[in-house]
CSV table of C-alpha atoms and ligand atoms in Angstrom, one decimal:
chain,number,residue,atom,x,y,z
A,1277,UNK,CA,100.9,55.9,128.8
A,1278,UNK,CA,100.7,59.5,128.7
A,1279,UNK,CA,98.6,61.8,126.2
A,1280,UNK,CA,100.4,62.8,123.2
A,1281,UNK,CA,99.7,66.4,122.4
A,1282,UNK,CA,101.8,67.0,119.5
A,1283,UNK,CA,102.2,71.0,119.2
A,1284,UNK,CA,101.0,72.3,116.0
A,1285,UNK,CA,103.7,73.5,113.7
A,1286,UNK,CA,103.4,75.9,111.4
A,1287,UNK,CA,105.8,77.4,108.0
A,1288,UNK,CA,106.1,81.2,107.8
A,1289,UNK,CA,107.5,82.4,104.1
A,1290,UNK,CA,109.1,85.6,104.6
A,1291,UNK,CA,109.2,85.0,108.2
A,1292,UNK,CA,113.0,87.5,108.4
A,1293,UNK,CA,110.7,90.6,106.9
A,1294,UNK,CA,108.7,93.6,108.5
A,1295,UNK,CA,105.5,91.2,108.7
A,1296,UNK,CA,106.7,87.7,108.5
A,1297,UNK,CA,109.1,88.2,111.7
A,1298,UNK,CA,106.0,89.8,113.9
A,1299,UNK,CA,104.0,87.0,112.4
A,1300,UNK,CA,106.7,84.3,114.3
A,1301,UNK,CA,106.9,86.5,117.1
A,1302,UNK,CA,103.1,86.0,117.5
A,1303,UNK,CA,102.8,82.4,116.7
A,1304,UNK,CA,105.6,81.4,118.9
A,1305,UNK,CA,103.8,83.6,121.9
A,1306,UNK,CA,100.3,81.6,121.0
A,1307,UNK,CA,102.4,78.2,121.6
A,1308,UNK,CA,103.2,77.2,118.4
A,1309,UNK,CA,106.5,75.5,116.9
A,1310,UNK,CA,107.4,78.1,114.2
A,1311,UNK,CA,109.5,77.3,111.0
A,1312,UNK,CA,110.6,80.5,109.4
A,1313,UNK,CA,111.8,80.3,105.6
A,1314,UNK,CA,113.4,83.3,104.0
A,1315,UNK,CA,115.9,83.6,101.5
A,1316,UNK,CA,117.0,87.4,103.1
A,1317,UNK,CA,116.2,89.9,99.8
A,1318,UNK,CA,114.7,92.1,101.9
A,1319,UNK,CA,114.4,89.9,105.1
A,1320,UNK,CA,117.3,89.8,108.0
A,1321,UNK,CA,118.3,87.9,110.6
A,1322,UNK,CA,117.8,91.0,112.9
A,1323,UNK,CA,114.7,90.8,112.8
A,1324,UNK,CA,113.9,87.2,114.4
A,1325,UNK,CA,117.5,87.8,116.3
A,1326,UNK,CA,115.9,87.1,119.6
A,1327,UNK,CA,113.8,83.6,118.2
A,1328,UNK,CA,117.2,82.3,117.4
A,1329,UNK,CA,117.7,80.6,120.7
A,1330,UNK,CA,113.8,79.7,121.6
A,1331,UNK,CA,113.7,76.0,121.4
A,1332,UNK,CA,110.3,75.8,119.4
A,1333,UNK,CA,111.7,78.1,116.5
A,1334,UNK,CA,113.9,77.4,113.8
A,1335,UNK,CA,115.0,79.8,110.7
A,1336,UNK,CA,115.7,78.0,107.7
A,1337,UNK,CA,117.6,79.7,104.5
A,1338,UNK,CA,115.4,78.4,101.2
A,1339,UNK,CA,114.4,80.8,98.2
A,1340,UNK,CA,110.1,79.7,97.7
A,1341,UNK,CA,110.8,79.6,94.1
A,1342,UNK,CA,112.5,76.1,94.9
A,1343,UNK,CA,110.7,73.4,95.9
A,1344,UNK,CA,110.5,72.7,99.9
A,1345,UNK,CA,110.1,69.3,101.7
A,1346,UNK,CA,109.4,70.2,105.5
A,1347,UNK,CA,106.7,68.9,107.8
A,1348,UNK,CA,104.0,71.2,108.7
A,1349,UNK,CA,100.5,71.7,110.0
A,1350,UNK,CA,99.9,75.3,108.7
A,1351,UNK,CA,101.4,77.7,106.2
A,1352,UNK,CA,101.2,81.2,105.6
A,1353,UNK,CA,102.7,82.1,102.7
A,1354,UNK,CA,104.4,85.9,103.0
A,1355,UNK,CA,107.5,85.4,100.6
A,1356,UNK,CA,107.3,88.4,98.3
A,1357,UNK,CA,109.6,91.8,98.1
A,1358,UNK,CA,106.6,94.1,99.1
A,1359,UNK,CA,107.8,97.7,98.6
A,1360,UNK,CA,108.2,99.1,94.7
A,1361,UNK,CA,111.7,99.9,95.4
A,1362,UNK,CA,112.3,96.3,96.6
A,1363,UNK,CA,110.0,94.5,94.2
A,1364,UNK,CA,110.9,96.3,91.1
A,1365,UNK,CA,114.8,95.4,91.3
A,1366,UNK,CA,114.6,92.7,90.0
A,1367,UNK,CA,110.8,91.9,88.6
A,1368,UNK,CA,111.4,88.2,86.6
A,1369,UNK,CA,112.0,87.8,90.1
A,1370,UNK,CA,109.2,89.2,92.0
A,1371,UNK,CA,106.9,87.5,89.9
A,1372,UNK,CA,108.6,83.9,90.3
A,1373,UNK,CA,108.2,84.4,93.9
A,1374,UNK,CA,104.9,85.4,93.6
A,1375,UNK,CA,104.0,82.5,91.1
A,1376,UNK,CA,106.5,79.6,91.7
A,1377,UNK,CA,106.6,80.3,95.3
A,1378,UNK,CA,102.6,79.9,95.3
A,1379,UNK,CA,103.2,76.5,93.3
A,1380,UNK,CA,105.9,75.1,95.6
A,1381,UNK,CA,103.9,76.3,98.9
A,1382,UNK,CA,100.8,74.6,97.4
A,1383,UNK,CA,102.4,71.9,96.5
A,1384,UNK,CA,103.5,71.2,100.1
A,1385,UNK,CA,100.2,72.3,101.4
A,1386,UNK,CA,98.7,69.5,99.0
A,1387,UNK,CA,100.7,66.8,100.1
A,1388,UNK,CA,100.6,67.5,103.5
A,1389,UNK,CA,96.7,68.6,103.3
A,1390,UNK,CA,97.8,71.6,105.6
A,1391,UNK,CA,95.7,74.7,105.5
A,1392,UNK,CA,97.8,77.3,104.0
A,1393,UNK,CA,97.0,81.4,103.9
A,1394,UNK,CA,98.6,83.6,101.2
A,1395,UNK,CA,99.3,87.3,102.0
A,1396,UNK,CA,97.7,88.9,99.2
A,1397,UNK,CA,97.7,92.7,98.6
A,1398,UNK,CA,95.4,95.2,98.1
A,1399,UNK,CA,97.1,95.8,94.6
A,1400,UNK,CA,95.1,93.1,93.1
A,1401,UNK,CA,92.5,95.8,92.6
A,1402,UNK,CA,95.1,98.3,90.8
A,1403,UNK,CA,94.1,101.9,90.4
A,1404,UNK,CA,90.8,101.0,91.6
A,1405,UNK,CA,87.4,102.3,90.0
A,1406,UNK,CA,85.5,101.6,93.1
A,1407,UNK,CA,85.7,103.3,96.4
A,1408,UNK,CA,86.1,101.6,99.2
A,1409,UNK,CA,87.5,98.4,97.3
A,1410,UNK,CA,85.3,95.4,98.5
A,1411,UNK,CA,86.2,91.7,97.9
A,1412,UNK,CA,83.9,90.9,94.3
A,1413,UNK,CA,85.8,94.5,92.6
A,1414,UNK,CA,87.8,92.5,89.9
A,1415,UNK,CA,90.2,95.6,89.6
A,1416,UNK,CA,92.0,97.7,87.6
A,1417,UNK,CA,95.2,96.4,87.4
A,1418,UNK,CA,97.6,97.6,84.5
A,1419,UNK,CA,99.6,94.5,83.2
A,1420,UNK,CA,102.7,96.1,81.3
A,1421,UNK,CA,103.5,98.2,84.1
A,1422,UNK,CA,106.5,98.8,86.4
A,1423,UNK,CA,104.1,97.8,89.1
A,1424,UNK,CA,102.8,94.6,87.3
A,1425,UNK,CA,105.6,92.2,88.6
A,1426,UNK,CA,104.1,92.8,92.3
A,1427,UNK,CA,100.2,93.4,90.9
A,1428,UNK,CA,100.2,90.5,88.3
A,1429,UNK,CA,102.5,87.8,90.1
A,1430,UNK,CA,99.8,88.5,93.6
A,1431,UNK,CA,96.8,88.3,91.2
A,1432,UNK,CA,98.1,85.0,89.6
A,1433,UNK,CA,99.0,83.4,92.8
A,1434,UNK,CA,95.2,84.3,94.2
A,1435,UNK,CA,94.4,82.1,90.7
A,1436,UNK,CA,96.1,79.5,92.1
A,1437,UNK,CA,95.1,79.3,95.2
A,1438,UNK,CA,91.4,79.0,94.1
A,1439,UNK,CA,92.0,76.3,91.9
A,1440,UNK,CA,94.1,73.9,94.1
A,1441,UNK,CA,90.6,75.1,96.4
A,1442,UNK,CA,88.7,73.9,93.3
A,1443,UNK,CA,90.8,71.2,92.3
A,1444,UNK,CA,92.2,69.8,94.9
A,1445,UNK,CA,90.1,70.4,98.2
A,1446,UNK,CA,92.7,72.5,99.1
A,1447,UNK,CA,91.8,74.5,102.7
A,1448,UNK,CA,93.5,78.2,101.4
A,1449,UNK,CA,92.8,81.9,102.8
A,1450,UNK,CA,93.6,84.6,101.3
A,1451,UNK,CA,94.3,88.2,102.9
A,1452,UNK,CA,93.8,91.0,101.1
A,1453,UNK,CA,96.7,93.0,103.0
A,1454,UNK,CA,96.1,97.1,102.5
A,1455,UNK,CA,98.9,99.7,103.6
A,1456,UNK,CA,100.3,98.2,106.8
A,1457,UNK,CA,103.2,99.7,108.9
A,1458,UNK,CA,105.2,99.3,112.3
A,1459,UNK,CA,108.4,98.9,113.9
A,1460,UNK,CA,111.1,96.5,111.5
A,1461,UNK,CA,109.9,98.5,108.1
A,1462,UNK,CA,113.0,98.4,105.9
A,1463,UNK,CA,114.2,101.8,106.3
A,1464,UNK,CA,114.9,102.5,102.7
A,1465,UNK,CA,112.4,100.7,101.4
A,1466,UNK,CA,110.7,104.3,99.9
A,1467,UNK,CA,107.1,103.4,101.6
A,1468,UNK,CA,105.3,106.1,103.0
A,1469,UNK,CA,105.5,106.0,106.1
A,1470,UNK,CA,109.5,104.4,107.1
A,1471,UNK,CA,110.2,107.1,104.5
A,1472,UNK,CA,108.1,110.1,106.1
A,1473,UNK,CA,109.7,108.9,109.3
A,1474,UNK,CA,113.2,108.7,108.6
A,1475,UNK,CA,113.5,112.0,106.7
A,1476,UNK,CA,111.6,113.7,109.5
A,1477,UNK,CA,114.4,112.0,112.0
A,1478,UNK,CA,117.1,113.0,109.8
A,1479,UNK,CA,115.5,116.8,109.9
A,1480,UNK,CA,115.7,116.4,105.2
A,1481,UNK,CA,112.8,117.2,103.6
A,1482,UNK,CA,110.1,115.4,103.3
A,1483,UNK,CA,109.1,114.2,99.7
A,1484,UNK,CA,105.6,113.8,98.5
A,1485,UNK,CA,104.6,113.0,95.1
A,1486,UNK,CA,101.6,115.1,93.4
A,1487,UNK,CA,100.2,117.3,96.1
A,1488,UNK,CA,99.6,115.1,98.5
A,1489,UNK,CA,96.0,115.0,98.1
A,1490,UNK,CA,96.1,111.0,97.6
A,1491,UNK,CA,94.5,109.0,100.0
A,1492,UNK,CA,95.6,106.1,102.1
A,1493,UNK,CA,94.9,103.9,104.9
A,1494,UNK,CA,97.0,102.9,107.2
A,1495,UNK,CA,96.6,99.5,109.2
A,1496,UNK,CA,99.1,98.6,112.3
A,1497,UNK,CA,100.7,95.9,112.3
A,1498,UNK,CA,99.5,94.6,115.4
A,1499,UNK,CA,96.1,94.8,114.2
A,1500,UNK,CA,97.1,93.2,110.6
A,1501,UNK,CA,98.5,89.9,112.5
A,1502,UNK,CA,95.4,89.4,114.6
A,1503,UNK,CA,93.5,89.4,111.2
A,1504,UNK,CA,95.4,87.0,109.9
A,1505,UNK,CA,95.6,84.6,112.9
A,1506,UNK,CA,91.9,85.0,112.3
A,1507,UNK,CA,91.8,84.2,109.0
A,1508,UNK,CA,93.7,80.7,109.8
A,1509,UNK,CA,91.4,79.9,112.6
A,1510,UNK,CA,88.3,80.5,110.1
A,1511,UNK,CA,86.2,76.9,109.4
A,1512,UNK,CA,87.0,74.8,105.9
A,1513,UNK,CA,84.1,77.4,103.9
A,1514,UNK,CA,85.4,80.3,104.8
A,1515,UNK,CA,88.9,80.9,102.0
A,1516,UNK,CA,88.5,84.9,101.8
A,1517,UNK,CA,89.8,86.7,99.5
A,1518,UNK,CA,89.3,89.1,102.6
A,1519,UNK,CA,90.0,92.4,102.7
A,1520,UNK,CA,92.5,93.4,106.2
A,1521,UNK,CA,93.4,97.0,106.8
A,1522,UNK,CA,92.7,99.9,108.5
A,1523,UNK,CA,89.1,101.9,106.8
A,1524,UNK,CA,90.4,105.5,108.2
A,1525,UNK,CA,91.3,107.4,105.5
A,1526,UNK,CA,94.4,110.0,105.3
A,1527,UNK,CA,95.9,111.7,102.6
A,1528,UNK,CA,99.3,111.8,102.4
A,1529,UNK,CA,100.3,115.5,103.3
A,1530,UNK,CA,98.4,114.8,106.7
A,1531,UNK,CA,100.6,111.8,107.3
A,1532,UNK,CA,103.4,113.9,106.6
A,1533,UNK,CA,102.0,116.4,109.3
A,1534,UNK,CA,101.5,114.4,112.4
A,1535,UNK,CA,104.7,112.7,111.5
A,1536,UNK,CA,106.3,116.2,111.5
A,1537,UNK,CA,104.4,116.9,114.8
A,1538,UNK,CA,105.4,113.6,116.7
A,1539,UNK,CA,108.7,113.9,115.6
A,1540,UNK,CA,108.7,117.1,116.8
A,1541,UNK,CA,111.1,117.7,113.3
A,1542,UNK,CA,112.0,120.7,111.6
A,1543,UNK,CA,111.4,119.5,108.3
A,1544,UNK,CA,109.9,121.0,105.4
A,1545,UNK,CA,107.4,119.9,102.8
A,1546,UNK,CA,108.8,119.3,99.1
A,1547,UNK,CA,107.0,118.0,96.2
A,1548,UNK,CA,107.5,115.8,93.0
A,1549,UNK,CA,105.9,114.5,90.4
A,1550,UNK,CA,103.7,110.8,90.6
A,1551,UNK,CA,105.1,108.0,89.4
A,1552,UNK,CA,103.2,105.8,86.9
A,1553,UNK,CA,100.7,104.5,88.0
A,1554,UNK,CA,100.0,105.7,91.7
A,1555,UNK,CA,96.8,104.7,92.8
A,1556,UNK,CA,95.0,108.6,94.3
A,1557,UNK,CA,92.8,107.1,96.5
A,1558,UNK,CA,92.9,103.4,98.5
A,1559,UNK,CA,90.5,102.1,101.5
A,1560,UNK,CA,89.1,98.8,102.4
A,1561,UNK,CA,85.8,97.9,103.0
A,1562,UNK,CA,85.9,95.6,105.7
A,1563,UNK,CA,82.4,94.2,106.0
A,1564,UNK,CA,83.4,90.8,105.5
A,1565,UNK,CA,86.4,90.7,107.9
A,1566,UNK,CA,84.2,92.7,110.1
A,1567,UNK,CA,81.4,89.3,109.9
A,1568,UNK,CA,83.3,86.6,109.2
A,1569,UNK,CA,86.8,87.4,111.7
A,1570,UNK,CA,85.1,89.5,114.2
A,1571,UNK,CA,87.6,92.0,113.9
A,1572,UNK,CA,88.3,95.3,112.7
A,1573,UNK,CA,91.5,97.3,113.7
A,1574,UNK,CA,92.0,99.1,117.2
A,1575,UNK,CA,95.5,101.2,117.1
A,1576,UNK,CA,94.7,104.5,115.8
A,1577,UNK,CA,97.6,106.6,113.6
A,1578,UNK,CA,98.8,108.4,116.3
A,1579,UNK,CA,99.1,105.4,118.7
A,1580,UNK,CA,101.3,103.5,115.9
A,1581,UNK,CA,103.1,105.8,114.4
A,1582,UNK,CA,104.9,106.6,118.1
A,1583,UNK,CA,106.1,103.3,118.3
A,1584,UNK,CA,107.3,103.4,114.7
A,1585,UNK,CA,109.1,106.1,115.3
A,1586,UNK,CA,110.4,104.8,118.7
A,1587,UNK,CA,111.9,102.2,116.3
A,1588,UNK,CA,113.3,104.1,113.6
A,1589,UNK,CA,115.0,106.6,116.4
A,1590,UNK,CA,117.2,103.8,118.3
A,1591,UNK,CA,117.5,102.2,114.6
A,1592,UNK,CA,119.1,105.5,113.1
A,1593,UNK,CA,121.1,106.1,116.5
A,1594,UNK,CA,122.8,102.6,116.4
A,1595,UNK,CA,124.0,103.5,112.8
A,1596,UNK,CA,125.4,106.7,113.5
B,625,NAD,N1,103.4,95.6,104.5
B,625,NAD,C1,102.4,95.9,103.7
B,625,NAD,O1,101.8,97.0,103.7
B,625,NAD,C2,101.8,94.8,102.8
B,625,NAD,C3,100.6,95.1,102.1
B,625,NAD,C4,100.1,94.2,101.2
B,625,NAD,C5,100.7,92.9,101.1
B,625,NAD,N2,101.8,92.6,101.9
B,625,NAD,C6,102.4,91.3,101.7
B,625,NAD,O2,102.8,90.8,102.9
B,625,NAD,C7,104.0,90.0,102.7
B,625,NAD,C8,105.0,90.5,103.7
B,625,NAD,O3,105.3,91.9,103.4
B,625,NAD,P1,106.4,92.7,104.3
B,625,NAD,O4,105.8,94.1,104.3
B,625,NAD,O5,106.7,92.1,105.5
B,625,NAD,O6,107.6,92.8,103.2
B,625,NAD,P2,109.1,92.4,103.5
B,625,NAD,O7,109.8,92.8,102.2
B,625,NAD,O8,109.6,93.0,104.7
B,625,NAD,O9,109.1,90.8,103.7
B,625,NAD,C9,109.1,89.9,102.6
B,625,NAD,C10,110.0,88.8,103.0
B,625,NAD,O10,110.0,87.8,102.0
B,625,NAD,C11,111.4,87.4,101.8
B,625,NAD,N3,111.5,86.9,100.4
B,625,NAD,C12,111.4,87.6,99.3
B,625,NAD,N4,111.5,86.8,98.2
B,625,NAD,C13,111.7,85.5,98.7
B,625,NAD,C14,111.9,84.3,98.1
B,625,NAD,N5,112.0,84.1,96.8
B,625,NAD,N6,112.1,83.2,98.9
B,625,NAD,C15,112.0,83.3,100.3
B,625,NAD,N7,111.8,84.5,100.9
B,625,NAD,C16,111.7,85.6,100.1
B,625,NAD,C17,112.2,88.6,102.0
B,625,NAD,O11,113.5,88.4,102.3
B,625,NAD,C18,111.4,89.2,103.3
B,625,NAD,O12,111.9,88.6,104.5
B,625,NAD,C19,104.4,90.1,101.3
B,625,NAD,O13,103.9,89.0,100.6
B,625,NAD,C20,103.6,91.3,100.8
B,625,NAD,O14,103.3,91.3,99.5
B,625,NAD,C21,102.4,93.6,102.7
């Protein structure tokens, strides 16, 4: 009789989005079957277009804040609108993905005892007090807000991840995701950097709110999904929250300068007023990933941002 190896098989939520789809692309290179589950709000089939045919993928059209029966070893749990413009369209919605979608996922999880990650956010800690933002900062997190859907619905779900942890035996992980960018960003998705890129593509003005004196950090996404393969791989003690991003700090007018400069655009600078509630500074301390994952990112800005812009270019060309 011959050895059965069964190959692991593993649930991506959110698998048609800018992460979710890079996430499949990944797991399906590392040997794994690959259910992805999406329900398309900000998601497309573009994006896993050339998994379609690959015999140990499958794409699966389910909304999270339905139940799911599917067999699987792993999930990571990614479901969630993750730019304002996106998550603020429709917030009773946002936060029942965020919160239903965690119960259903966990559910599954539960009866299948499968080790399950959730992609958290670094907006857990709000306009955050402490600089850089390390795991045990509770937050600042306004809960009436336009941004509360996305803050409030990730910081609930965290809740209840711990106690099906607590509760159940549950093996969870949770990422801390900060600022992460690359090619398949929703071109209108008003985040910084798809929208620095596509107006400096376009030759319009570039927009920046305040000054541009507010920090951020940006993480690649190539770095981002080795963190969170990492994260799965992590021993039954080890459930995070972990903090995964990229600890070089920018402010946003310098972002809008090398993007200018890679471009090789004519655009010019304009400035607006911050919206409510816009975080002025954000970095990760990444001790923990730094001890517990062995990793830290390697793509600096200038390294990513060509290939984003790579993408945008052919992107914008194929719509013209
Ligand atoms: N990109 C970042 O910088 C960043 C930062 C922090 C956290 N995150 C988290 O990572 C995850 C992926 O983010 P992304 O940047 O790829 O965003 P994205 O919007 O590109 O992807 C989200 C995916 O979830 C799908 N989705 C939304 N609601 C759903 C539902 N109810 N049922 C099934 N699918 C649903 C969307 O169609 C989309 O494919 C999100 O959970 C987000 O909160 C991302």
């Amino acid at each position: 009789m011959h050895d059965y190896h069964p190959t692991k098989r593993i649930l991506v939520t959110g698998g048609t989005g800018f992460l979710g789809s890079h996430l499949c692309d990944r797991l399906i290179g590392l040997g794994y079957d690959v259910l992805c589950v999406d329900n398309f709000f900000t998601g497309s089939k573009r994006n896993v277009e050339h998994l379609l045919s690959h015999p140990r993928f499958e794409l699966m059209r389910h909304d999270v804040t339905f139940p799911l029966y599917v067999e699987v070893d792993e999930i990571y749990n990614l479901a969630c609108p993750a730019s304002p413009i996106h998550y603020q369209h429709d917030p009773v919605q946002t936060t029942k993905t965020s919160v239903h979608g965690a119960i259903n996922m966990l559910g599954l999880a539960k009866r299948l005892r499968a080790k399950i990650l959730q992609a958290s956010t670094s907006e857990v800690y709000g306009d955050p007090n402490v600089h850089p933002q390390t795991e045990d900062y509770w937050g600042n997190v306004n809960p009436i807000g336009p941004r509360s859907c996305y803050d409030e619905g990730k910081r609930c779900a965290e809740t209840l991840f711990f106690d099906y942890y607590r509760q159940h035996k549950l093996q969870i992980k949770v990422a801390r995701i900060f600022n992460t960018y690359g090619p398949r960003m929703h071109p209108s998705d008003g985040r910084v950097v798809s929208n620095f890129i596509v107006q400096a593509l376009r030759g319009e003005d570039i927009t920046i709110y305040g000054e541009g004196r507010q920090t951020r950090s940006f993480c690649y996404m190539d770095d981002l999904l080795d963190g969170l393969v990492r994260l799965m791989d992590t021993g039954p003690d080890f459930t995070g929250p972990v903090n995964l991003g990229n600890p070089c700090e920018f402010t946003i007018r310098q972002l809008a300068e090398q993007v200018i400069e890679l471009t090789g655009s004519s655009s010019k600078l304009v400035f607006q007023p911050l919206p409510a509630d816009d975080p002025m500074q954000r970095q990760p301390n990444i001790a923990l990933a730094r001890q517990q994952l062995h990793w830290e990112p390697k793509v600096q800005l200038g390294e990513g941002l060509v290939h984003t812009i790579a993408y945008f270019d052919k992107l914008l060309s194929e719509s013209r």
